[in-house]
Coordinates of C-alpha atoms and ligand atoms in Angstrom, one line a residue:
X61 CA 116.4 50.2 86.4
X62 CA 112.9 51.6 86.9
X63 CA 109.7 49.8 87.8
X64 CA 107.0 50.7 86.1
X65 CA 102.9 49.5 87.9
X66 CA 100.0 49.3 86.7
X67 CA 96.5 48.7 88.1
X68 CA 93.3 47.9 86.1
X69 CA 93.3 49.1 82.3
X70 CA 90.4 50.6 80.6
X71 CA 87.8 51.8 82.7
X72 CA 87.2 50.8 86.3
X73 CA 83.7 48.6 86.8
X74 CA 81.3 50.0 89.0
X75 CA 81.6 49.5 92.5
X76 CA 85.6 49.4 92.9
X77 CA 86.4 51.2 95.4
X78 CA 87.6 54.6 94.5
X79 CA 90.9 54.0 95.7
X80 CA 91.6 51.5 93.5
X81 CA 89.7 53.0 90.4
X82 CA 91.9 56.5 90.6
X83 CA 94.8 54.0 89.5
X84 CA 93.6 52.4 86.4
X85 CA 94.6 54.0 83.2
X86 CA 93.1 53.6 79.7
X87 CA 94.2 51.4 77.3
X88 CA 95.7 54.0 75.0
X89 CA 97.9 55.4 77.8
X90 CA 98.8 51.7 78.4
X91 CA 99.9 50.8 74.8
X92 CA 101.5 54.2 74.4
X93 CA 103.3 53.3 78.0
X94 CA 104.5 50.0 76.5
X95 CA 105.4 51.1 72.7
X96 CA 108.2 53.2 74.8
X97 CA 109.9 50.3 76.6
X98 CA 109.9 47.8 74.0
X99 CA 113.4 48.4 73.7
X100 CA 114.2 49.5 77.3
X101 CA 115.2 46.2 79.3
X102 CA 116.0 47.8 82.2
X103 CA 112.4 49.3 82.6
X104 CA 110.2 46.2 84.7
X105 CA 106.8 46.0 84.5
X106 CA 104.3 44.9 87.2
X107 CA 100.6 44.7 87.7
X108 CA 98.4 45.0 90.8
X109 CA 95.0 43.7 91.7
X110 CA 94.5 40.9 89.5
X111 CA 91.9 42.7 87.2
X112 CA 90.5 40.8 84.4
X113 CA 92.1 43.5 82.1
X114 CA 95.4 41.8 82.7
X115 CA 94.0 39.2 80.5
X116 CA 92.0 40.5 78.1
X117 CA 93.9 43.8 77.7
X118 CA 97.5 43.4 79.0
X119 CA 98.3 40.2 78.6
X120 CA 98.2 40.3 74.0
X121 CA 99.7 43.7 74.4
X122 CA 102.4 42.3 76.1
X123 CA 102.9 39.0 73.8
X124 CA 102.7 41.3 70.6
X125 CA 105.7 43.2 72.2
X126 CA 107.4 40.1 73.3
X127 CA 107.4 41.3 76.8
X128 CA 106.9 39.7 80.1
X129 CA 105.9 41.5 83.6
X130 CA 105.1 40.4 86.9
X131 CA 101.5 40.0 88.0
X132 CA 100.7 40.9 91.8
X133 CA 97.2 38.9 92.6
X134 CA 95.0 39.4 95.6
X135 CA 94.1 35.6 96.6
X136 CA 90.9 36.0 98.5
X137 CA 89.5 37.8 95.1
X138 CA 90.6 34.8 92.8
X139 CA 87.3 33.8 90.8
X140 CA 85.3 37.4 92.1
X141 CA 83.9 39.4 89.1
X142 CA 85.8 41.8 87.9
X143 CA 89.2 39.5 89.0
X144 CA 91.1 36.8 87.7
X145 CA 90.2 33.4 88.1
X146 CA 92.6 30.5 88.7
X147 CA 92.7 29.7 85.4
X148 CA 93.6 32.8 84.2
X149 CA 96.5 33.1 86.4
X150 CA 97.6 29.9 85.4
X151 CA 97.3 31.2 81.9
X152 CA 99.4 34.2 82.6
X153 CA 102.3 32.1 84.1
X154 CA 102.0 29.8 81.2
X155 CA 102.8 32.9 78.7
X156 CA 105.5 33.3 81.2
X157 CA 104.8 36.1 82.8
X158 CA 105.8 36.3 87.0
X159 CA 103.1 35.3 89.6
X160 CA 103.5 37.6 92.9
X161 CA 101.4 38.2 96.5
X162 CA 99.7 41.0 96.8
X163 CA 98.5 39.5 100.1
X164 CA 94.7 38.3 100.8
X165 CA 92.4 41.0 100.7
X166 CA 94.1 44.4 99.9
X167 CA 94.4 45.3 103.1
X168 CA 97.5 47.6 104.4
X169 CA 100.1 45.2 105.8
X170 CA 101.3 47.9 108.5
X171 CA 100.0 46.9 112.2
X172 CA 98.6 43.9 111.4
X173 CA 98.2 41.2 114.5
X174 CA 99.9 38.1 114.3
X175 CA 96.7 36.3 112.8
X176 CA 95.8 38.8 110.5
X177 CA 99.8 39.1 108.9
X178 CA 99.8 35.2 108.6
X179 CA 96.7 35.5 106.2
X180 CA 98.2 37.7 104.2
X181 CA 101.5 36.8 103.5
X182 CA 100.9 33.3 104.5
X183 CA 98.0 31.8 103.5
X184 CA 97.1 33.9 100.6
X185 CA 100.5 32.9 99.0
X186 CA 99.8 28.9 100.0
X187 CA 96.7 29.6 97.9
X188 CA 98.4 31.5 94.9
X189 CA 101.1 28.4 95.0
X190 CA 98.0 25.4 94.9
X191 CA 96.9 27.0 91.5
X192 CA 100.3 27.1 89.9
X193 CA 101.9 23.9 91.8
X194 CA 104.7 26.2 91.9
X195 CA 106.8 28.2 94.6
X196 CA 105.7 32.0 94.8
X197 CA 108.3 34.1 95.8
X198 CA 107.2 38.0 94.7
X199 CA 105.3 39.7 96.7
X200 CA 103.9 43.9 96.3
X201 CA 102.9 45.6 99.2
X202 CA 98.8 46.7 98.6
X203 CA 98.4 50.5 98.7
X204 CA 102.7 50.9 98.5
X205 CA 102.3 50.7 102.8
X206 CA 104.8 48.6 105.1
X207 CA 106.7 48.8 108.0
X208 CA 109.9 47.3 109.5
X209 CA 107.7 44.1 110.8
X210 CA 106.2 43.8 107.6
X211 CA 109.5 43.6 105.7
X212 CA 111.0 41.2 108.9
X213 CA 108.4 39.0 108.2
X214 CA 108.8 39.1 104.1
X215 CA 112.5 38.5 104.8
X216 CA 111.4 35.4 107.2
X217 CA 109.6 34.2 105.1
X218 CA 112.1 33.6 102.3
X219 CA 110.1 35.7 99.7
X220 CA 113.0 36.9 97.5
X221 CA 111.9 40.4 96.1
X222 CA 109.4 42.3 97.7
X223 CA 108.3 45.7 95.8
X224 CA 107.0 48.4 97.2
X225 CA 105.4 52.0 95.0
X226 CA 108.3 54.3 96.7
X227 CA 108.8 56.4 93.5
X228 CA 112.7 55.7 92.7
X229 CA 115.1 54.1 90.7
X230 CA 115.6 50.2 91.5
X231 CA 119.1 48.6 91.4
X232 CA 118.4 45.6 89.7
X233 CA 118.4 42.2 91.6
X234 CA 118.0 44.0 95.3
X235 CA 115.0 42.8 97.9
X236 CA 113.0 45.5 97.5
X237 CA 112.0 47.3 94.6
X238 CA 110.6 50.5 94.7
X239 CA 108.0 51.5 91.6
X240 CA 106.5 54.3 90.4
X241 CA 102.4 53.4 89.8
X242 CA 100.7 55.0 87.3
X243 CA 97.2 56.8 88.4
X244 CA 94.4 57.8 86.0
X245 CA 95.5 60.8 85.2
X246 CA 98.9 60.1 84.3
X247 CA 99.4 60.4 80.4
X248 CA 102.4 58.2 78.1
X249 CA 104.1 61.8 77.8
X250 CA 104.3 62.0 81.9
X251 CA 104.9 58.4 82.1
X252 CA 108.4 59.2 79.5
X253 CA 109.5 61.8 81.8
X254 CA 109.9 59.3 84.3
X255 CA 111.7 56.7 82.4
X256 CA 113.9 59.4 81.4
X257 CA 114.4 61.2 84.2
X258 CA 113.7 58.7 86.7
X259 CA 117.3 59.0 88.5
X260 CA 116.3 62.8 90.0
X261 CA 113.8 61.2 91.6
X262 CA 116.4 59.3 93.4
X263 CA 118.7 61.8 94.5
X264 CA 115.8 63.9 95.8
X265 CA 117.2 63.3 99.8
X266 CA 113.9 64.1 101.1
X267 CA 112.7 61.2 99.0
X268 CA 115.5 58.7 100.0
X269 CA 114.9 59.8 104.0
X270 CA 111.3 59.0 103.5
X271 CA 111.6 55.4 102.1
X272 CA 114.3 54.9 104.7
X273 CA 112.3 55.4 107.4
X274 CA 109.4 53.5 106.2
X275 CA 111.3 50.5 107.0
X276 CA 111.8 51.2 110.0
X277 CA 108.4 51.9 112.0
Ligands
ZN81 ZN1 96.9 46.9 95.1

């Protein structure tokens, strides 16, 4: 199967850092994305960040296509402008889309001191889990970075997928899941190049080597 990762939809509010704003994609891309994997179960879709546009543009999109995806919230943003609040979280699980981790405050989770991983994949879950009074089990990596502690942790911590933005094919049910994330300038065309071609990516070695050793620093 292939992953599929969006960011923010529409355009980015002033202020986000530019990072994060060369990832968010209009909404025509987005429906044009989504009118091409109606019918393609094997393609999963996530989102990142917990922008408002996951409810006031993905979310209908997805319930007119009678699609669900996996949401990846940042906890200590719950409430800030521009980011879900609780309650919209709690609406998106109750249109039963997934509720993941994407840690605390979208920081990289490589090298982080014992304090500072707790908060992040401790804590900011704990948090995401007292607004669903539900277990939370997903989390995505912020900015696609981890290293081999980061994933021994995840894996101690019983979370039972963890996806990453490595660019490859995903064998469905497997721990971690790479994705391919779409940035602003991506189009629907280059988007359907992916989903059809998505396998060479895989057999690319240099590729494969690269992911490999990821988790493993
Ligand atoms: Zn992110």
């Amino acid at each position: 199967m292939i992953n599929l990762c969006f960011h923010g939809i529409g355009t980015p509010p002033r202020g986000l850092p530019a990072e994060e704003a060369a990832y968010w994609v209009g909404a025509d891309t987005f429906r044009r994305v989504l009118d091409q994997v109606v019918d393609r179960p094997d393609v999963g879709l996530t989102f990142d960040d917990g922008n408002t546009s996951d409810v006031t543009v993905a979310l209908p999109e997805l319930v007119d296509r009678g699609r669900v995806a996996e949401f990846f919230v940042i906890a200590g943003r719950l409430g800030n402008t521009g980011s879900l609040s609780a309650d919209d979280v709690r609406g998106l699980h109750g249109a039963r889309m997934g509720i993941g981790s994407h840690g605390m405050h979208h920081r990289v989770w490589r090298k982080l001191s014992p304090a500072d991983r707790h908060e992040e994949l401790v804590v900011a879950r704990n948090r995401l889990e007292e607004v669903l009074h539900e277990p939370v089990s997903a989390a995505a990596c912020p900015l696609g970075r981890y290293d081999r502690a980061t994933l021994t942790a995840l894996r101690r911590l019983r979370y039972a997928r963890v996806y990453t933005s490595d660019r490859a094919l995903a064998r469905p049910g497997t721990w971690r899941q790479a994705r391919f994330s779409l940035r602003a300038g991506d189009t629907a065309d280059d988007v359907a190049v992916w989903l059809r071609h998505g396998d060479r990516y895989t057999v690319r070695a240099a590729d494969a080597a690269r992911t490999f050793v990821k988790g493993l620093r």
